Amino acid sequence: MTQHLAAPSTGTSDDAPGHRTGWWQDAVIYQVYPRSFADGNGDGMGDLAGVTARLPYLRDLGVDAVWLSPFYASPQADAGYDVADYRAIDPMFGTLLDADALIREAHGLGLRIIVDLVPNHSSDQHEWFKRALAEGPGSALRERYHFRPGKGTDGELPPNDWESIFGGPAWTRTVNPDGTPGDWYLHLFAPEQPDFNWEHPAVADEFRSILRFWLDMGVDGFRVDVAHGLVKAEGLPDLGAHDQLKLLGNDVMPFFDQDGVHEIYRSWRTILDEYPGERIAVAEAWTPTVERTANYVRPDEMHQAFNFQYLGTAWDAAELRKVIDISLDAMRPVGAPTTWVLSNHDVTRHATRFANPAGLGTQIRTPGDRELGLRRARAATLLMLALPGSAYVYQGEELGLPDVTDLPDEARQDPSFFRAEGQDGFRDGCRVPIPWNREGTSYGFGAGGSWLPQPAGWGELSVEAQTGVEGSTLELYRAAIAARREHPGLGAGADVEWLDGPEGVLVLGRPGFVCTVNTTGAPVRIAARGRVLLASAPVTVDGAEAVLPADTTVWWTV
Ligand code: NOJ
């Protein structure tokens, strides 16, 4: 339907075995959370028309691509990660024509578009699942999901001991068409998100067809939701552990990171490669180790995988160095670029994580020291953008937005808040609609209200308030991304060179640059490394010496 971006940049090159070149190798990719980015029709909910109208802002920010979280037809039990129709747009976000216009407009501005693909589960309102329930036991459609009889004398117990990521059992019992209690179905997330059975050929066929549908629409790639979850261990064995949620991410689980998932991605890669313009896939794969993450980006699988180990790292020089090394080492053998990400729609924004003491994880409920958090967040971003590979920016982080930690319970919409008795459930705090203007209804988000309440003072963080203001976080992001474009050396390759520096200070060499990062809470005197290209806070250079303020990153050209 739409024209595809014709001439992708050649990106970077490298001698690493299997290394591929392409636009995505060192791309800066901006995540749009459509509900909260811009509201085109004034109903208080962001939409595709709103995104399209704001694309020039993203072009000016300098990013290469935009990843949009789901906008498909959905009852919104999990903010659109419960898809009822993979080929339709939810009316709250617009129409297929709006999607077409968005893709065309983006391409016209030189921006690529990545859409979210949700293959682990559908909505319980998906046609297959509705019919599977309505047809009752024995329905062939039930084989496309995981239906099982319960345990116990009367099938009253779930088929195994798995828990939902959102809390509570991972199984829900059905009611037969005649009103009697029936079989159970598996849902690793909310009960409204039944897991597909990927052993069934119809499921695999359907997703190959969905891929083609969106590739024909002109999208440049897919962010693959729960890429580690599609295949479950044979027989759905009990886990036998008492605190499953604590285990998540540390062990191979019978429902996560099974080797069988890779066959699926190999088949998808052949489809992506049939299309011109280097269409990509990026895995959302939570795995026990970065080495296991690397399996998803072998040369015949996906192109990128999110680096959640990096996202979870504290603001600490030694920890950061370790995770950077581990990440680069893990990706080198498979020739894939490393990715870097600090925030997304599932975790507390990094300005708030870094405002709080280390070790609290990625779901934080306290605002902490906001000034400290912002200072560190700006420094962390400059470090991220100096690393080789591709970087992801979550909408609003370029404004230095903190999480909104005091949302009233009645405003919350995240299903994990309702199911998990407070264990997680704070994802709404990073999803509050972003401020475009200083004043006005919803600070320029739209002509109506805002589906989550915006805090007082939000307008002072707006795009309007920061544009053209020297030292603002927005101008820092613009300058940093522009510098990455102007000096491809910054994102290129697969290595960093560690240079000596004082305790708590990282000094890393990049082609033509040195990046110095003071993670300590006090100013540190260092040898000046050349000419200051960019700094997250004012730096004083005095001849051959420089004073790095506390929690500050400086890029030097050498
Ligand atoms: C990961 C998504 O990022 C998250 O928002 C969602 O709740 C789960 N996958 C389930 O789809």
XYZ file of C-alpha atoms and ligand atoms in Angstrom:
569
model
C 0.000 0.000 0.000
C 2.566 2.585 0.965
C 5.846 3.319 -0.657
C 8.793 1.967 1.194
C 11.820 3.985 2.181
C 13.991 3.552 -0.849
C 17.605 3.852 0.093
C 18.475 2.662 3.552
C 21.744 3.998 4.849
C 24.540 1.509 4.779
C 24.995 1.965 8.502
C 28.228 0.889 10.008
C 30.654 -1.789 9.138
C 32.791 -4.003 11.219
C 35.066 -6.954 10.799
C 33.328 -9.169 13.312
C 32.366 -12.551 11.872
C 28.863 -12.566 10.469
C 28.566 -8.839 10.981
C 25.810 -7.356 8.871
C 25.517 -3.768 7.879
C 22.262 -1.937 7.867
C 20.358 1.085 9.097
C 19.336 -0.686 12.277
C 22.878 -1.458 13.436
C 23.337 1.889 15.144
C 19.827 3.338 14.873
C 18.232 5.495 17.535
C 14.690 4.169 17.833
C 11.976 6.151 19.599
C 9.148 4.315 21.327
C 5.722 5.862 20.952
C 3.085 4.648 23.381
C 0.083 5.642 21.259
C -2.328 6.151 24.161
C -0.111 8.790 25.680
C 1.759 10.521 22.881
C -0.714 12.870 21.189
C -4.498 12.971 20.963
C -5.699 14.014 17.519
C -9.453 13.946 18.142
C -9.711 15.394 21.629
C -11.201 12.347 23.353
C -8.490 12.202 25.990
C -6.788 9.166 24.436
C -3.786 9.376 22.125
C -4.307 8.128 18.564
C -2.629 7.566 15.210
C -3.690 10.945 13.801
C -2.040 12.531 16.839
C 1.183 10.625 16.175
C 1.176 11.591 12.491
C 0.752 15.261 13.343
C 3.758 15.097 15.659
C 6.112 13.207 13.331
C 8.004 16.391 12.418
C 8.940 16.669 16.098
C 10.506 13.212 15.918
C 12.303 14.054 12.694
C 13.717 17.161 14.399
C 14.701 15.104 17.417
C 16.823 13.196 14.938
C 15.746 9.611 15.564
C 15.960 7.011 12.806
C 12.841 5.026 13.532
C 9.678 4.995 15.583
C 8.374 1.903 17.339
C 4.673 2.069 18.144
C 3.183 -0.033 20.924
C -0.002 -1.868 19.826
C -2.844 0.045 18.207
C -4.812 -2.993 16.976
C -8.442 -3.797 17.678
C -8.480 -4.740 21.327
C -10.716 -4.653 24.399
C -7.714 -2.997 26.123
C -7.512 -5.412 29.045
C -3.736 -4.880 28.880
C -3.550 -1.542 27.062
C -3.670 -3.173 23.635
C -1.338 -6.123 24.324
C -4.556 -8.163 24.122
C -5.265 -8.185 20.395
C -8.687 -9.155 19.055
C -7.882 -8.527 15.384
C -4.294 -8.261 14.205
C -5.254 -6.655 10.917
C -7.563 -3.939 12.246
C -6.951 -0.691 14.110
C -8.858 -0.119 17.310
C -11.380 2.675 16.749
C -9.930 4.500 19.748
C -6.701 4.872 17.725
C -8.192 5.409 14.249
C -8.490 3.367 11.079
C -6.277 1.467 8.657
C -6.262 4.606 6.531
C -4.776 6.486 9.483
C -2.096 3.809 9.796
C -1.373 4.101 6.100
C -1.125 7.881 6.373
C 1.208 7.573 9.352
C 3.552 5.198 7.541
C 3.613 7.320 4.386
C 4.151 10.526 6.276
C 6.950 8.977 8.347
C 8.704 7.669 5.253
C 8.391 11.074 3.651
C 10.241 12.505 6.640
C 12.927 9.820 6.504
C 11.620 7.987 9.577
C 11.140 4.239 9.680
C 8.170 2.606 11.392
C 8.310 -0.464 13.608
C 5.055 -1.965 14.829
C 4.427 -4.219 17.798
C 3.572 -7.841 17.126
C 1.921 -9.813 19.922
C 2.248 -13.513 19.060
C 2.316 -15.159 22.491
C -1.342 -14.570 23.224
C -4.444 -13.042 21.739
C -7.349 -11.316 23.411
C -10.110 -13.489 24.782
C -12.239 -11.524 22.302
C -10.251 -12.849 19.329
C -12.570 -14.692 16.950
C -10.756 -18.021 17.401
C -10.962 -17.898 21.178
C -14.575 -16.782 21.290
C -15.554 -19.637 18.985
C -13.383 -22.107 20.875
C -15.306 -21.265 24.043
C -18.698 -21.194 22.390
C -18.213 -24.517 20.612
C -17.336 -26.204 23.896
C -15.042 -29.169 24.625
C -13.906 -30.941 21.472
C -13.865 -27.749 19.386
C -10.928 -27.929 16.962
C -10.271 -24.252 17.676
C -9.361 -25.129 21.262
C -6.208 -26.779 19.906
C -4.934 -23.358 18.873
C -4.753 -22.412 22.565
C -3.820 -24.437 25.651
C -7.026 -25.935 27.007
C -6.637 -28.687 29.625
C -8.863 -30.517 32.080
C -8.321 -29.478 35.687
C -6.837 -31.622 38.443
C -8.661 -32.756 41.575
C -11.709 -34.957 41.897
C -13.878 -32.624 39.899
C -11.307 -30.779 37.772
C -11.497 -27.943 40.284
C -7.714 -27.404 40.431
C -5.595 -25.778 37.706
C -3.732 -28.189 35.394
C -0.338 -27.116 36.742
C 1.266 -24.725 39.209
C 2.230 -21.921 36.848
C 1.486 -18.380 37.919
C 0.527 -15.439 35.763
C 3.138 -12.715 35.384
C 0.436 -10.326 36.533
C -0.252 -12.386 39.654
C -2.634 -15.244 40.438
C -2.783 -18.596 38.646
C -1.868 -18.770 34.958
C -5.061 -20.760 34.334
C -8.729 -19.825 34.206
C -11.547 -22.342 34.255
C -14.104 -22.146 31.476
C -17.822 -22.661 31.678
C -19.267 -25.121 29.182
C -22.047 -24.002 26.852
C -24.495 -25.968 29.078
C -23.415 -23.993 32.148
C -21.311 -26.722 33.806
C -17.694 -26.026 34.841
C -15.351 -26.931 32.013
C -11.686 -27.137 31.084
C -9.036 -24.582 31.966
C -7.023 -22.404 29.579
C -3.513 -21.036 29.991
C -2.702 -17.330 30.153
C 0.777 -16.271 31.199
C -0.554 -12.731 31.544
C -4.136 -11.589 32.283
C -7.061 -14.038 31.911
C -8.136 -11.877 28.958
C -4.869 -12.902 27.191
C -5.058 -16.645 26.381
C -1.748 -18.108 25.181
C -1.588 -19.498 21.663
C -0.468 -23.068 21.104
C 2.453 -22.591 18.734
C 2.631 -26.314 18.020
C -0.495 -25.852 15.932
C 0.280 -25.141 12.262
C -2.688 -22.773 11.910
C -1.129 -20.448 14.492
C 2.198 -20.354 12.664
C 0.449 -19.810 9.313
C -1.676 -17.030 10.711
C 1.311 -15.107 12.026
C 3.237 -15.467 8.793
C 0.217 -13.963 7.098
C -0.016 -11.138 9.665
C 3.670 -10.354 9.088
C 3.030 -10.049 5.367
C -0.035 -7.902 5.927
C 1.982 -5.273 7.802
C 5.025 -5.600 5.562
C 2.723 -4.923 2.606
C 1.442 -1.891 4.495
C 5.042 -0.693 4.383
C 6.266 -1.105 7.946
C 9.999 -1.391 8.449
C 9.933 -3.900 11.229
C 8.364 -5.556 14.232
C 8.984 -5.423 17.932
C 8.070 -8.947 19.021
C 6.229 -9.069 22.328
C 7.163 -11.868 24.757
C 9.402 -13.375 22.087
C 10.737 -15.819 24.681
C 7.310 -17.225 25.559
C 5.785 -18.755 22.456
C 6.890 -22.344 23.014
C 6.074 -24.176 26.231
C 7.925 -27.227 27.548
C 6.469 -30.549 26.441
C 3.683 -31.665 28.770
C 3.465 -28.281 30.543
C 5.374 -29.598 33.585
C 4.894 -28.193 37.071
C 7.457 -25.683 38.124
C 7.548 -26.885 41.693
C 8.975 -23.597 42.977
C 7.273 -21.604 45.639
C 8.106 -18.123 44.533
C 7.916 -18.142 40.810
C 7.913 -14.388 40.423
C 11.286 -14.175 42.127
C 12.644 -16.787 39.747
C 11.536 -14.974 36.626
C 14.487 -13.779 34.636
C 16.988 -15.932 36.502
C 16.188 -19.432 35.387
C 14.989 -21.126 32.278
C 11.286 -21.625 32.933
C 9.105 -24.269 31.270
C 7.185 -21.453 29.623
C 10.050 -19.096 28.770
C 13.103 -19.223 26.560
C 12.511 -22.727 25.267
C 14.812 -23.657 22.403
C 11.836 -24.294 20.128
C 11.097 -20.573 19.744
C 14.059 -20.130 17.437
C 12.567 -22.163 14.622
C 9.695 -19.652 14.527
C 12.046 -16.699 14.171
C 14.034 -18.403 11.449
C 10.853 -18.785 9.445
C 9.989 -15.129 10.021
C 13.441 -14.020 8.931
C 12.966 -15.531 5.503
C 9.784 -13.474 5.118
C 11.456 -10.250 6.251
C 14.290 -10.867 3.816
C 11.881 -11.207 0.915
C 10.969 -7.541 1.266
C 13.162 -4.679 0.091
C 14.585 -2.064 2.425
C 15.925 -4.175 5.293
C 12.866 -4.878 7.379
C 13.783 -5.908 10.890
C 12.549 -7.734 13.964
C 13.503 -6.909 17.530
C 12.922 -9.374 20.324
C 11.413 -8.561 23.666
C 13.048 -11.556 25.252
C 13.596 -11.746 28.990
C 16.188 -14.456 29.373
C 18.404 -15.587 32.228
C 21.600 -14.324 30.592
C 22.711 -12.053 27.783
C 24.223 -15.125 26.126
C 20.727 -16.601 25.863
C 19.455 -13.289 24.542
C 22.091 -13.533 21.811
C 20.406 -16.691 20.518
C 17.506 -14.544 19.298
C 19.758 -12.479 17.053
C 21.753 -15.170 15.316
C 22.266 -14.293 11.643
C 19.159 -16.155 10.490
C 16.836 -14.944 13.269
C 15.945 -11.464 14.485
C 18.047 -8.344 14.068
C 18.009 -6.950 17.569
C 16.958 -7.889 21.088
C 16.325 -5.523 23.962
C 19.088 -5.445 26.505
C 17.139 -5.599 29.741
C 20.239 -6.399 31.765
C 21.467 -2.906 30.883
C 18.121 -1.346 31.762
C 18.258 -2.921 35.204
C 21.792 -1.746 36.033
C 22.344 0.707 38.866
C 24.070 4.060 38.423
C 27.460 2.688 39.370
C 30.649 2.791 37.321
C 31.764 -0.766 38.038
C 28.319 -2.237 37.425
C 27.888 -0.286 34.213
C 31.271 -1.318 32.895
C 30.532 -4.930 33.680
C 27.164 -4.964 31.906
C 28.551 -3.107 28.889
C 31.353 -5.657 28.540
C 29.051 -8.619 29.036
C 26.584 -7.242 26.505
C 29.177 -6.571 23.831
C 30.875 -9.917 24.423
C 27.593 -11.797 24.140
C 26.587 -10.219 20.841
C 29.999 -10.330 19.149
C 29.947 -14.052 18.263
C 26.557 -13.726 16.541
C 27.482 -10.485 14.782
C 24.396 -8.622 15.966
C 24.484 -5.076 17.291
C 24.021 -4.643 21.002
C 21.007 -2.570 21.986
C 20.752 -0.161 24.876
C 17.600 0.925 26.612
C 16.922 2.821 29.822
C 13.138 3.220 29.869
C 9.980 1.800 28.333
C 6.263 1.521 29.063
C 6.749 -1.356 31.528
C 9.275 0.083 33.962
C 9.685 3.139 36.154
C 11.278 5.903 34.112
C 15.016 6.111 34.613
C 14.842 9.674 35.967
C 12.891 8.213 38.897
C 14.870 4.960 39.203
C 18.077 6.942 39.552
C 16.404 9.310 42.033
C 16.025 6.406 44.445
C 18.568 4.200 46.195
C 19.970 1.375 44.069
C 18.590 -2.117 44.484
C 14.880 -1.279 44.413
C 14.387 -2.883 41.002
C 12.573 -1.390 38.057
C 9.158 -0.790 39.657
C 9.497 2.050 42.125
C 6.771 3.884 43.977
C 8.653 6.801 45.510
C 9.685 10.005 43.716
C 13.073 10.064 45.465
C 15.400 13.008 44.930
C 14.142 14.367 41.618
C 17.034 16.679 40.957
C 19.520 13.877 41.510
C 17.458 11.531 39.353
C 17.379 13.955 36.455
C 21.080 14.702 36.690
C 21.918 11.019 36.591
C 19.342 10.316 33.882
C 20.914 12.921 31.603
C 24.362 11.491 32.266
C 23.102 7.932 31.704
C 21.587 8.927 28.379
C 24.827 10.446 27.138
C 26.634 7.258 28.116
C 24.028 5.144 26.311
C 24.276 7.218 23.154
C 28.062 6.846 23.106
C 27.910 3.053 23.060
C 28.224 0.980 19.899
C 24.917 -0.374 18.657
C 21.326 0.732 18.614
C 19.647 2.809 21.326
C 15.990 2.965 22.313
C 14.407 6.131 23.678
C 11.011 6.012 25.376
C 8.672 8.926 24.727
C 9.052 11.679 27.282
C 12.501 10.709 28.495
C 13.855 13.413 26.202
C 11.899 15.826 28.417
C 13.430 14.316 31.554
C 9.992 13.206 32.706
C 9.850 11.414 36.032
C 7.377 8.642 36.767
C 4.120 9.842 38.261
C 4.272 8.017 41.563
C 1.119 9.381 43.192
C -1.620 8.385 40.737
C -4.836 7.790 42.658
C -5.882 4.139 42.677
C -9.150 4.933 40.931
C -7.234 6.351 37.946
C -5.087 3.272 37.432
C -5.613 0.985 34.458
C -2.692 -1.445 34.516
C -4.064 -4.968 34.980
C -1.079 -5.934 37.081
C -2.156 -3.352 39.656
C -5.434 -5.148 40.169
C -4.093 -8.683 40.119
C -0.801 -8.462 41.898
C -1.721 -6.873 45.192
C 0.881 -4.212 44.783
C 3.829 -6.439 43.828
C 4.228 -4.657 40.520
C 1.367 -2.678 39.205
C 3.061 0.634 38.850
C 3.321 0.716 35.095
C 0.723 3.496 34.807
C 3.268 5.894 36.289
C 5.387 5.883 33.129
C 2.350 6.011 30.834
C 0.978 9.428 31.758
C 0.366 11.502 28.588
C 3.284 13.721 27.743
C 3.202 17.521 27.950
C 3.644 19.424 24.701
C 2.705 22.904 25.900
C 3.220 24.936 29.027
C -0.460 25.600 29.500
C -3.840 24.483 28.318
C -6.009 21.409 28.455
C -3.809 18.389 29.008
C -0.762 20.548 28.274
C -1.205 20.230 24.537
C -1.618 16.449 24.580
C -5.006 17.043 22.981
C -8.030 19.264 22.965
C -9.756 17.105 25.586
C -8.544 15.682 28.868
C -5.984 12.991 29.489
C -6.806 9.334 30.170
C -4.405 9.335 33.125
C -4.200 12.519 35.186
C -1.140 14.657 34.518
C 0.506 16.132 37.599
C 0.610 19.844 38.387
C 3.718 21.439 36.961
C 3.820 19.043 33.976
C 3.758 22.059 31.628
C 7.164 23.221 32.844
C 8.597 19.987 31.447
C 6.821 20.406 28.116
C 8.338 20.465 24.658
C 7.359 24.111 24.438
C 9.053 24.988 27.716
C 12.302 23.250 26.732
C 12.636 24.050 23.049
C 15.530 26.371 22.357
C 16.450 26.529 26.039
C 20.155 25.977 26.447
C 20.868 23.120 28.811
C 17.319 21.719 28.713
C 17.020 17.961 28.572
C 15.257 18.165 25.226
C 18.083 20.190 23.709
C 20.598 17.753 25.198
C 18.883 14.829 23.452
C 18.666 16.773 20.197
C 22.342 17.657 20.326
C 23.411 14.138 21.270
C 21.402 12.450 18.534
C 22.585 15.015 15.991
C 26.183 14.369 17.044
C 25.669 10.629 16.562
C 24.494 11.307 13.034
C 27.306 13.657 12.278
C 29.953 11.381 13.763
C 28.903 7.817 12.880
C 31.893 6.611 14.897
C 29.855 7.129 18.047
C 27.421 4.305 17.394
C 29.620 2.180 15.162
C 31.414 -1.087 15.735
C 31.143 -3.574 18.526
C 33.799 -2.498 21.001
C 34.650 0.156 23.516
C 38.144 0.873 24.721
C 38.354 1.293 28.485
C 40.851 3.906 29.541
C 42.150 4.592 33.024
C 40.133 6.896 35.229
C 39.610 7.658 38.901
C 37.400 5.457 41.073
C 33.742 5.818 40.110
C 34.566 7.375 36.742
C 34.244 5.584 33.415
C 36.547 6.664 30.624
C 35.730 4.973 27.367
C 37.239 5.448 23.983
C 35.133 5.475 20.839
C 36.484 6.167 17.351
C 37.446 9.858 17.437
C 35.904 10.354 20.891
C 36.336 9.841 24.568
C 33.350 9.624 26.872
C 33.904 10.331 30.565
C 31.219 9.438 33.087
C 31.355 10.498 36.702
C 28.923 8.260 38.583
C 29.946 9.600 41.966
C 28.075 12.235 43.919
C 31.095 14.560 44.040
C 33.088 16.523 41.456
C 36.147 14.679 40.151
C 39.261 16.147 38.601
C 40.418 14.351 35.452
C 42.809 14.927 32.592
C 41.041 16.881 29.827
C 40.518 14.509 26.924
C 40.358 16.938 24.018
C 37.589 19.337 23.058
C 34.248 19.142 24.853
C 31.629 18.130 22.311
C 28.714 17.725 24.678
C 28.165 17.498 28.421
C 25.189 16.537 30.555
C 26.113 19.347 32.999
C 28.484 22.313 32.702
C 32.077 21.121 32.863
C 35.065 23.270 33.744
C 38.195 22.791 31.682
C 41.331 24.380 32.995
C 44.224 23.769 30.656
C 45.090 20.093 30.732
C 42.649 19.373 33.544
C 38.913 19.294 33.832
C 36.481 19.058 36.698
C 33.641 16.652 36.064
C 30.684 17.641 38.196
C 28.903 14.923 40.184
C 26.860 12.492 38.069
C 27.920 13.953 34.756
C 28.891 12.586 31.355
C 31.094 14.462 28.905
C 31.825 13.639 25.272
C 35.220 14.778 24.084
C 36.469 14.888 20.510
C 40.091 13.826 20.305
C 5.303 -7.058 27.317
C 4.675 -5.722 27.093
O 5.684 -4.763 26.979
C 3.766 -5.478 28.269
O 3.287 -4.161 28.301
C 2.645 -6.485 28.219
O 1.838 -6.342 29.368
C 3.182 -7.919 28.162
N 4.280 -8.065 27.258
C 2.103 -8.871 27.738
O 1.808 -8.697 26.388
